[in-house]
């Protein structure tokens, strides 16, 4: 339940003002969406039909990962990847616990309803993370280049 949006100003024109909306993605289900801008890493929440204006200068582009919010949770994935949600191999959400299998190391982001109580990567406790405005950001550098298991208790 995720999609991608890209916008381009491919002309020699001056700046152009465009807009994005989760409703631009066919087949995307849900009423609220976490949207992650690839180049800045900014995350914001949008309603299905909400539009956000984007100013693009000459020959600029912008790229967004859009993930459905369910019960206040949106697992965006490794945001250093163009298709961040595809970096999640598997996920399971039960009560106040989230288990996520990630394809490799990288910068993980998720929208959560409350601050995590504990976070573990491959069963090791993690204290170095950022939680601001309900956005969790964790740099995963486990020394393991293969899959990583992220456990979040909130």
Short mmCIF file of C-alpha atoms in Angstrom, two decimals:
data_model
loop_
_atom_site.label_atom_id
_atom_site.label_comp_id
_atom_site.label_asym_id
_atom_site.label_seq_id
_atom_site.Cartn_x
_atom_site.Cartn_y
_atom_site.Cartn_z
CA UNK A 1 0.00 0.00 0.00
CA UNK A 2 2.53 2.47 -1.24
CA UNK A 3 3.22 4.40 -4.39
CA UNK A 4 5.68 6.77 -6.00
CA UNK A 5 5.23 10.27 -7.38
CA UNK A 6 7.72 12.18 -9.52
CA UNK A 7 7.36 15.69 -10.91
CA UNK A 8 9.64 17.33 -13.48
CA UNK A 9 10.21 20.74 -15.02
CA UNK A 10 11.89 19.42 -18.16
CA UNK A 11 11.67 22.64 -20.12
CA UNK A 12 13.80 25.73 -20.43
CA UNK A 13 10.95 27.65 -18.82
CA UNK A 14 11.42 29.52 -15.61
CA UNK A 15 10.07 28.03 -12.41
CA UNK A 16 6.75 26.21 -12.58
CA UNK A 17 4.28 25.51 -9.80
CA UNK A 18 2.82 21.99 -9.82
CA UNK A 19 0.94 20.01 -7.21
CA UNK A 20 1.00 16.45 -5.91
CA UNK A 21 -1.75 14.44 -4.27
CA UNK A 22 -2.01 10.84 -3.07
CA UNK A 23 -5.05 10.61 -5.37
CA UNK A 24 -2.59 10.92 -8.30
CA UNK A 25 -1.57 7.29 -7.65
CA UNK A 26 -4.08 4.87 -9.14
CA UNK A 27 -5.12 1.96 -6.91
CA UNK A 28 -3.68 3.41 -3.71
CA UNK A 29 -6.06 2.56 -0.86
CA UNK A 30 -6.62 4.65 2.27
CA UNK A 31 -7.66 8.05 3.54
CA UNK A 32 -4.37 9.35 5.00
CA UNK A 33 -0.82 8.99 3.69
CA UNK A 34 2.72 9.61 4.89
CA UNK A 35 4.64 11.31 2.10
CA UNK A 36 8.45 11.32 2.12
CA UNK A 37 10.29 13.72 -0.19
CA UNK A 38 13.36 11.83 -1.40
CA UNK A 39 15.95 14.61 -1.67
CA UNK A 40 15.27 16.36 1.67
CA UNK A 41 13.92 13.37 3.59
CA UNK A 42 11.01 15.50 4.84
CA UNK A 43 7.93 13.55 5.85
CA UNK A 44 4.42 14.98 6.02
CA UNK A 45 0.91 13.55 6.19
CA UNK A 46 -1.67 14.21 3.47
CA UNK A 47 -5.33 13.29 3.04
CA UNK A 48 -6.29 11.33 -0.08
CA UNK A 49 -7.49 14.33 -2.10
CA UNK A 50 -5.25 16.96 -0.53
CA UNK A 51 -2.91 18.80 -2.88
CA UNK A 52 0.53 20.12 -2.02
CA UNK A 53 2.09 22.76 -4.26
CA UNK A 54 5.66 22.12 -5.44
CA UNK A 55 7.81 24.84 -7.02
CA UNK A 56 10.27 23.48 -9.57
CA UNK A 57 12.98 25.65 -11.07
CA UNK A 58 14.24 25.17 -14.61
CA UNK A 59 15.19 21.50 -15.22
CA UNK A 60 14.47 20.48 -11.59
CA UNK A 61 12.60 17.41 -10.40
CA UNK A 62 11.20 16.06 -7.15
CA UNK A 63 10.38 12.55 -6.04
CA UNK A 64 8.05 11.23 -3.33
CA UNK A 65 7.30 7.92 -1.60
CA UNK A 66 3.65 7.75 -0.52
CA UNK A 67 2.59 5.20 2.13
CA UNK A 68 -0.88 4.50 3.53
CA UNK A 69 -1.36 5.40 7.21
CA UNK A 70 -3.19 2.70 9.20
CA UNK A 71 -3.95 3.22 12.89
CA UNK A 72 -1.42 6.07 12.99
CA UNK A 73 1.37 3.92 11.49
CA UNK A 74 3.10 4.20 8.11
CA UNK A 75 6.29 2.20 7.53
CA UNK A 76 8.14 4.26 4.92
CA UNK A 77 11.29 2.14 4.76
CA UNK A 78 14.91 2.95 3.94
CA UNK A 79 14.62 6.49 2.63
CA UNK A 80 18.06 6.43 1.02
CA UNK A 81 16.47 4.11 -1.57
CA UNK A 82 14.37 5.53 -4.41
CA UNK A 83 11.63 3.01 -3.70
CA UNK A 84 11.81 3.11 0.11
CA UNK A 85 8.77 0.89 0.83
CA UNK A 86 10.31 -1.95 -1.22
CA UNK A 87 13.24 -2.02 1.25
CA UNK A 88 10.79 -3.66 3.68
CA UNK A 89 10.78 -7.39 3.00
CA UNK A 90 8.13 -8.15 5.61
CA UNK A 91 6.37 -6.43 8.50
CA UNK A 92 4.05 -7.47 11.30
CA UNK A 93 2.14 -5.07 13.55
CA UNK A 94 0.54 -6.44 16.72
CA UNK A 95 -0.75 -4.44 19.70
CA UNK A 96 2.06 -1.94 20.38
CA UNK A 97 4.81 -3.91 18.61
CA UNK A 98 6.16 -3.68 15.08
CA UNK A 99 8.55 -6.20 13.56
CA UNK A 100 10.17 -5.21 10.26
CA UNK A 101 12.53 -7.19 8.03
CA UNK A 102 14.71 -4.77 6.06
CA UNK A 103 16.70 -5.63 2.96
CA UNK A 104 19.95 -4.00 4.24
CA UNK A 105 21.42 -1.06 6.17
CA UNK A 106 20.28 2.51 5.60
CA UNK A 107 18.20 5.38 6.97
CA UNK A 108 14.79 4.09 8.12
CA UNK A 109 11.73 6.28 8.64
CA UNK A 110 8.23 5.57 9.90
CA UNK A 111 5.21 7.48 11.13
CA UNK A 112 4.18 6.23 14.59
CA UNK A 113 1.30 7.15 16.91
CA UNK A 114 3.63 7.58 19.91
CA UNK A 115 7.29 7.62 20.90
CA UNK A 116 8.93 4.18 20.98
CA UNK A 117 9.53 2.59 24.38
CA UNK A 118 12.23 0.28 23.03
CA UNK A 119 13.88 -0.27 19.66
CA UNK A 120 16.05 -3.24 18.73
CA UNK A 121 18.04 -3.98 15.60
CA UNK A 122 18.96 -7.66 15.28
CA UNK A 123 18.12 -8.04 19.02
CA UNK A 124 20.48 -5.22 20.10
CA UNK A 125 18.91 -2.24 21.92
CA UNK A 126 19.08 1.06 20.01
CA UNK A 127 19.17 4.38 21.85
CA UNK A 128 20.43 6.55 19.00
CA UNK A 129 17.34 7.58 17.06
CA UNK A 130 15.23 10.66 16.43
CA UNK A 131 11.51 10.95 17.12
CA UNK A 132 10.01 14.30 16.11
CA UNK A 133 6.43 15.12 15.18
CA UNK A 134 5.61 11.39 15.25
CA UNK A 135 8.34 10.59 12.69
CA UNK A 136 10.86 7.95 13.74
CA UNK A 137 14.28 8.14 12.06
CA UNK A 138 16.95 5.49 12.66
CA UNK A 139 20.30 5.06 10.95
CA UNK A 140 20.75 1.32 10.63
CA UNK A 141 24.38 0.32 10.34
CA UNK A 142 24.43 -3.10 11.93
CA UNK A 143 27.63 -4.31 10.33
CA UNK A 144 25.40 -6.82 8.61
CA UNK A 145 25.07 -6.03 4.89
CA UNK A 146 22.23 -8.52 4.55
CA UNK A 147 18.77 -8.39 6.08
CA UNK A 148 18.16 -6.61 9.36
CA UNK A 149 15.30 -7.13 11.81
CA UNK A 150 13.93 -3.98 13.42
CA UNK A 151 11.69 -4.36 16.49
CA UNK A 152 9.77 -1.33 17.74
CA UNK A 153 7.72 -1.31 20.95
CA UNK A 154 5.67 1.89 21.37
#
